[in-house]
């Protein structure tokens, strides 16, 4: 809670009251000063209240279980080049720990499922996870988890799938 009382006739500096539970560390003020100001007519008080929910500062997302992995992995030699074609469907159980507030305390643990209907070898060159669907057991947090889970999980998942591709090329390419 932040309150400021501004009074032009008082001659004193504005008084500011802050609570110890502010979730943001910055306050921006824009004050217009003019000669025509009339405290009775224009008022003399500014009140701002902190957010209802603390700000999120970081999220830690992990896969707690792999429900299913399905699809095809095909080894192809074409024009002297080896290719491993991936067409996979992944269903993962996920958990996210949400941290924030003034002390960066844990605010919430979210649980849900992430489904990627199709991952192809071409997707492994991309910076973003292919289209995915996310469910969240904490309904109000679904939009948050739907963005956080793919962003956090795609880099390590992509790395594992690239390693799988390389292992397949090494195994089947030497036969």
PDB file of C-alpha atoms in Angstrom:
ATOM      1  CA  UNK A   1       0.000   0.000   0.000  1.00  0.00           C
ATOM      2  CA  UNK A   2       1.332   3.363  -0.958  1.00  0.00           C
ATOM      3  CA  UNK A   3      -0.309   6.620  -0.005  1.00  0.00           C
ATOM      4  CA  UNK A   4       0.825  10.149  -0.658  1.00  0.00           C
ATOM      5  CA  UNK A   5      -0.872  13.294   0.566  1.00  0.00           C
ATOM      6  CA  UNK A   6      -0.038  16.358  -1.463  1.00  0.00           C
ATOM      7  CA  UNK A   7      -1.132  19.735  -0.204  1.00  0.00           C
ATOM      8  CA  UNK A   8       0.158  22.925  -1.859  1.00  0.00           C
ATOM      9  CA  UNK A   9      -0.619  25.210   1.088  1.00  0.00           C
ATOM     10  CA  UNK A  10       1.025  23.073   3.761  1.00  0.00           C
ATOM     11  CA  UNK A  11       4.582  23.955   2.750  1.00  0.00           C
ATOM     12  CA  UNK A  12       5.682  20.520   3.964  1.00  0.00           C
ATOM     13  CA  UNK A  13       7.028  17.752   1.818  1.00  0.00           C
ATOM     14  CA  UNK A  14       4.460  15.162   0.739  1.00  0.00           C
ATOM     15  CA  UNK A  15       4.124  12.348   3.245  1.00  0.00           C
ATOM     16  CA  UNK A  16       4.533   8.829   1.924  1.00  0.00           C
ATOM     17  CA  UNK A  17       3.464   5.688   3.742  1.00  0.00           C
ATOM     18  CA  UNK A  18       4.636   2.289   2.502  1.00  0.00           C
ATOM     19  CA  UNK A  19       3.811  -1.124   3.817  1.00  0.00           C
ATOM     20  CA  UNK A  20       6.460  -3.815   4.123  1.00  0.00           C
ATOM     21  CA  UNK A  21       4.580  -6.123   1.744  1.00  0.00           C
ATOM     22  CA  UNK A  22       5.110  -4.295  -1.549  1.00  0.00           C
ATOM     23  CA  UNK A  23       5.650  -6.798  -4.341  1.00  0.00           C
ATOM     24  CA  UNK A  24       7.239  -4.376  -6.774  1.00  0.00           C
ATOM     25  CA  UNK A  25      10.385  -2.434  -6.026  1.00  0.00           C
ATOM     26  CA  UNK A  26       9.710   0.622  -8.158  1.00  0.00           C
ATOM     27  CA  UNK A  27       7.120   3.359  -8.199  1.00  0.00           C
ATOM     28  CA  UNK A  28       6.779   5.914 -10.966  1.00  0.00           C
ATOM     29  CA  UNK A  29       5.125   9.214 -10.195  1.00  0.00           C
ATOM     30  CA  UNK A  30       4.031  11.869 -12.615  1.00  0.00           C
ATOM     31  CA  UNK A  31       2.975  15.073 -10.883  1.00  0.00           C
ATOM     32  CA  UNK A  32       1.741  18.123 -12.772  1.00  0.00           C
ATOM     33  CA  UNK A  33       2.389  21.369 -10.933  1.00  0.00           C
ATOM     34  CA  UNK A  34       0.570  24.497 -11.980  1.00  0.00           C
ATOM     35  CA  UNK A  35      -0.476  27.833 -10.489  1.00  0.00           C
ATOM     36  CA  UNK A  36      -4.198  27.187 -11.028  1.00  0.00           C
ATOM     37  CA  UNK A  37      -4.227  24.201  -8.675  1.00  0.00           C
ATOM     38  CA  UNK A  38      -7.015  24.355  -6.090  1.00  0.00           C
ATOM     39  CA  UNK A  39      -6.941  21.647  -3.396  1.00  0.00           C
ATOM     40  CA  UNK A  40     -10.682  21.965  -2.694  1.00  0.00           C
ATOM     41  CA  UNK A  41     -11.589  21.688  -6.359  1.00  0.00           C
ATOM     42  CA  UNK A  42      -8.807  19.421  -7.694  1.00  0.00           C
ATOM     43  CA  UNK A  43      -8.239  17.202  -4.670  1.00  0.00           C
ATOM     44  CA  UNK A  44      -4.995  16.629  -2.926  1.00  0.00           C
ATOM     45  CA  UNK A  45      -4.517  12.920  -2.465  1.00  0.00           C
ATOM     46  CA  UNK A  46      -3.029  10.089  -4.474  1.00  0.00           C
ATOM     47  CA  UNK A  47      -3.662   6.501  -3.475  1.00  0.00           C
ATOM     48  CA  UNK A  48      -2.192   3.445  -5.143  1.00  0.00           C
ATOM     49  CA  UNK A  49      -2.622  -0.100  -3.938  1.00  0.00           C
ATOM     50  CA  UNK A  50      -0.381  -3.079  -4.488  1.00  0.00           C
ATOM     51  CA  UNK A  51      -1.384  -5.918  -6.748  1.00  0.00           C
ATOM     52  CA  UNK A  52      -3.802  -8.516  -5.460  1.00  0.00           C
ATOM     53  CA  UNK A  53      -1.277 -11.248  -6.297  1.00  0.00           C
ATOM     54  CA  UNK A  54       2.482 -10.985  -5.924  1.00  0.00           C
ATOM     55  CA  UNK A  55       4.609 -10.619  -9.043  1.00  0.00           C
ATOM     56  CA  UNK A  56       6.144 -13.795 -10.415  1.00  0.00           C
ATOM     57  CA  UNK A  57       9.923 -13.524 -10.655  1.00  0.00           C
ATOM     58  CA  UNK A  58      10.901 -17.022 -11.812  1.00  0.00           C
ATOM     59  CA  UNK A  59       9.512 -20.455 -12.619  1.00  0.00           C
ATOM     60  CA  UNK A  60      11.100 -23.901 -12.413  1.00  0.00           C
ATOM     61  CA  UNK A  61       9.406 -26.487 -14.655  1.00  0.00           C
ATOM     62  CA  UNK A  62      10.131 -30.213 -14.768  1.00  0.00           C
ATOM     63  CA  UNK A  63       8.708 -33.386 -16.260  1.00  0.00           C
ATOM     64  CA  UNK A  64       7.459 -35.671 -13.481  1.00  0.00           C
ATOM     65  CA  UNK A  65       6.427 -38.581 -15.742  1.00  0.00           C
ATOM     66  CA  UNK A  66       6.286 -39.593 -19.365  1.00  0.00           C
ATOM     67  CA  UNK A  67       2.799 -40.920 -20.033  1.00  0.00           C
ATOM     68  CA  UNK A  68       3.306 -41.940 -23.656  1.00  0.00           C
ATOM     69  CA  UNK A  69       5.750 -41.646 -26.500  1.00  0.00           C
ATOM     70  CA  UNK A  70       4.398 -42.886 -29.807  1.00  0.00           C
ATOM     71  CA  UNK A  71       5.089 -42.525 -33.486  1.00  0.00           C
ATOM     72  CA  UNK A  72       7.776 -43.510 -35.944  1.00  0.00           C
ATOM     73  CA  UNK A  73      11.525 -43.202 -36.151  1.00  0.00           C
ATOM     74  CA  UNK A  74      12.742 -44.084 -39.657  1.00  0.00           C
ATOM     75  CA  UNK A  75      16.338 -44.309 -40.877  1.00  0.00           C
ATOM     76  CA  UNK A  76      16.811 -43.270 -44.517  1.00  0.00           C
ATOM     77  CA  UNK A  77      19.886 -43.126 -46.757  1.00  0.00           C
ATOM     78  CA  UNK A  78      19.259 -40.895 -49.754  1.00  0.00           C
ATOM     79  CA  UNK A  79      21.921 -39.630 -52.179  1.00  0.00           C
ATOM     80  CA  UNK A  80      24.627 -40.690 -49.772  1.00  0.00           C
ATOM     81  CA  UNK A  81      23.180 -38.762 -46.815  1.00  0.00           C
ATOM     82  CA  UNK A  82      21.879 -40.386 -43.660  1.00  0.00           C
ATOM     83  CA  UNK A  83      18.687 -39.030 -42.177  1.00  0.00           C
ATOM     84  CA  UNK A  84      16.685 -40.125 -39.189  1.00  0.00           C
ATOM     85  CA  UNK A  85      13.061 -39.103 -39.602  1.00  0.00           C
ATOM     86  CA  UNK A  86      11.139 -38.478 -36.410  1.00  0.00           C
ATOM     87  CA  UNK A  87       7.370 -38.335 -36.178  1.00  0.00           C
ATOM     88  CA  UNK A  88       6.643 -38.561 -32.480  1.00  0.00           C
ATOM     89  CA  UNK A  89       3.748 -37.828 -30.154  1.00  0.00           C
ATOM     90  CA  UNK A  90       4.634 -37.034 -26.544  1.00  0.00           C
ATOM     91  CA  UNK A  91       2.406 -36.859 -23.464  1.00  0.00           C
ATOM     92  CA  UNK A  92       4.184 -35.586 -20.362  1.00  0.00           C
ATOM     93  CA  UNK A  93       3.156 -34.875 -16.783  1.00  0.00           C
ATOM     94  CA  UNK A  94       4.664 -31.585 -15.670  1.00  0.00           C
ATOM     95  CA  UNK A  95       5.150 -29.630 -12.480  1.00  0.00           C
ATOM     96  CA  UNK A  96       6.042 -25.955 -12.144  1.00  0.00           C
ATOM     97  CA  UNK A  97       7.235 -24.155  -9.039  1.00  0.00           C
ATOM     98  CA  UNK A  98       6.332 -20.466  -9.196  1.00  0.00           C
ATOM     99  CA  UNK A  99       8.460 -18.036  -7.196  1.00  0.00           C
ATOM    100  CA  UNK A 100       7.934 -14.337  -6.545  1.00  0.00           C
ATOM    101  CA  UNK A 101       7.186 -11.626  -4.074  1.00  0.00           C
ATOM    102  CA  UNK A 102       9.642  -9.495  -2.182  1.00  0.00           C
ATOM    103  CA  UNK A 103      11.559 -12.467  -0.783  1.00  0.00           C
ATOM    104  CA  UNK A 104      11.377 -14.650  -3.919  1.00  0.00           C
ATOM    105  CA  UNK A 105       9.390 -17.216  -1.928  1.00  0.00           C
ATOM    106  CA  UNK A 106       7.552 -20.117  -3.558  1.00  0.00           C
ATOM    107  CA  UNK A 107       4.043 -18.908  -4.363  1.00  0.00           C
ATOM    108  CA  UNK A 108       2.465 -21.937  -5.998  1.00  0.00           C
ATOM    109  CA  UNK A 109       3.134 -25.458  -7.266  1.00  0.00           C
ATOM    110  CA  UNK A 110       1.326 -26.169 -10.521  1.00  0.00           C
ATOM    111  CA  UNK A 111       0.674 -29.615 -11.973  1.00  0.00           C
ATOM    112  CA  UNK A 112      -0.639 -30.557 -15.368  1.00  0.00           C
ATOM    113  CA  UNK A 113      -0.027 -32.342 -18.660  1.00  0.00           C
ATOM    114  CA  UNK A 114       1.762 -31.244 -21.801  1.00  0.00           C
ATOM    115  CA  UNK A 115       0.892 -32.954 -25.078  1.00  0.00           C
ATOM    116  CA  UNK A 116       2.872 -32.476 -28.264  1.00  0.00           C
ATOM    117  CA  UNK A 117       0.884 -34.076 -31.062  1.00  0.00           C
ATOM    118  CA  UNK A 118       3.778 -34.194 -33.498  1.00  0.00           C
ATOM    119  CA  UNK A 119       7.508 -33.592 -33.286  1.00  0.00           C
ATOM    120  CA  UNK A 120       9.410 -34.011 -36.539  1.00  0.00           C
ATOM    121  CA  UNK A 121      13.101 -33.827 -37.312  1.00  0.00           C
ATOM    122  CA  UNK A 122      12.492 -30.427 -38.901  1.00  0.00           C
ATOM    123  CA  UNK A 123      11.182 -29.108 -35.573  1.00  0.00           C
ATOM    124  CA  UNK A 124      14.570 -29.746 -33.968  1.00  0.00           C
ATOM    125  CA  UNK A 125      16.016 -26.737 -35.779  1.00  0.00           C
ATOM    126  CA  UNK A 126      13.450 -24.373 -34.266  1.00  0.00           C
ATOM    127  CA  UNK A 127      13.786 -22.226 -31.170  1.00  0.00           C
ATOM    128  CA  UNK A 128      10.181 -22.859 -30.091  1.00  0.00           C
ATOM    129  CA  UNK A 129       8.369 -26.056 -29.215  1.00  0.00           C
ATOM    130  CA  UNK A 130       6.014 -27.276 -31.935  1.00  0.00           C
ATOM    131  CA  UNK A 131       2.316 -26.833 -31.248  1.00  0.00           C
ATOM    132  CA  UNK A 132       1.424 -28.248 -27.854  1.00  0.00           C
ATOM    133  CA  UNK A 133      -1.604 -28.482 -25.597  1.00  0.00           C
ATOM    134  CA  UNK A 134      -1.345 -27.960 -21.876  1.00  0.00           C
ATOM    135  CA  UNK A 135      -3.744 -28.719 -19.064  1.00  0.00           C
ATOM    136  CA  UNK A 136      -3.354 -27.404 -15.538  1.00  0.00           C
ATOM    137  CA  UNK A 137      -4.914 -28.866 -12.407  1.00  0.00           C
ATOM    138  CA  UNK A 138      -5.052 -25.352 -10.938  1.00  0.00           C
ATOM    139  CA  UNK A 139      -7.520 -23.907 -13.479  1.00  0.00           C
ATOM    140  CA  UNK A 140      -6.762 -20.220 -12.843  1.00  0.00           C
ATOM    141  CA  UNK A 141      -3.087 -20.839 -13.670  1.00  0.00           C
ATOM    142  CA  UNK A 142      -3.660 -22.626 -17.022  1.00  0.00           C
ATOM    143  CA  UNK A 143      -2.674 -19.646 -19.239  1.00  0.00           C
ATOM    144  CA  UNK A 144       0.514 -19.226 -17.223  1.00  0.00           C
ATOM    145  CA  UNK A 145       1.507 -22.922 -17.365  1.00  0.00           C
ATOM    146  CA  UNK A 146       0.597 -23.100 -21.066  1.00  0.00           C
ATOM    147  CA  UNK A 147       3.339 -20.555 -21.776  1.00  0.00           C
ATOM    148  CA  UNK A 148       5.879 -21.494 -19.114  1.00  0.00           C
ATOM    149  CA  UNK A 149       6.012 -25.267 -19.728  1.00  0.00           C
ATOM    150  CA  UNK A 150       6.823 -25.220 -23.474  1.00  0.00           C
ATOM    151  CA  UNK A 151       9.346 -22.388 -23.067  1.00  0.00           C
ATOM    152  CA  UNK A 152      11.187 -24.146 -20.228  1.00  0.00           C
ATOM    153  CA  UNK A 153      10.983 -27.729 -21.490  1.00  0.00           C
ATOM    154  CA  UNK A 154      11.728 -27.354 -25.204  1.00  0.00           C
ATOM    155  CA  UNK A 155      15.527 -26.760 -24.945  1.00  0.00           C
ATOM    156  CA  UNK A 156      16.284 -29.947 -22.926  1.00  0.00           C
ATOM    157  CA  UNK A 157      13.701 -31.987 -24.853  1.00  0.00           C
ATOM    158  CA  UNK A 158      15.139 -30.822 -28.171  1.00  0.00           C
ATOM    159  CA  UNK A 159      18.640 -31.697 -26.960  1.00  0.00           C
ATOM    160  CA  UNK A 160      17.510 -35.228 -26.027  1.00  0.00           C
ATOM    161  CA  UNK A 161      15.810 -35.738 -29.411  1.00  0.00           C
ATOM    162  CA  UNK A 162      18.894 -34.522 -31.312  1.00  0.00           C
ATOM    163  CA  UNK A 163      20.974 -37.012 -29.280  1.00  0.00           C
ATOM    164  CA  UNK A 164      18.461 -39.745 -30.211  1.00  0.00           C
ATOM    165  CA  UNK A 165      18.871 -38.801 -33.869  1.00  0.00           C
ATOM    166  CA  UNK A 166      22.638 -39.014 -33.634  1.00  0.00           C
ATOM    167  CA  UNK A 167      22.516 -42.380 -31.830  1.00  0.00           C
ATOM    168  CA  UNK A 168      20.191 -43.731 -34.512  1.00  0.00           C
ATOM    169  CA  UNK A 169      22.478 -42.556 -37.303  1.00  0.00           C
ATOM    170  CA  UNK A 170      25.483 -44.139 -35.544  1.00  0.00           C
ATOM    171  CA  UNK A 171      23.688 -47.452 -34.954  1.00  0.00           C
ATOM    172  CA  UNK A 172      21.843 -47.906 -38.230  1.00  0.00           C
ATOM    173  CA  UNK A 173      24.299 -46.053 -40.445  1.00  0.00           C
ATOM    174  CA  UNK A 174      27.126 -48.486 -39.664  1.00  0.00           C
ATOM    175  CA  UNK A 175      25.158 -51.635 -40.581  1.00  0.00           C
TER     176      UNK A 175
END
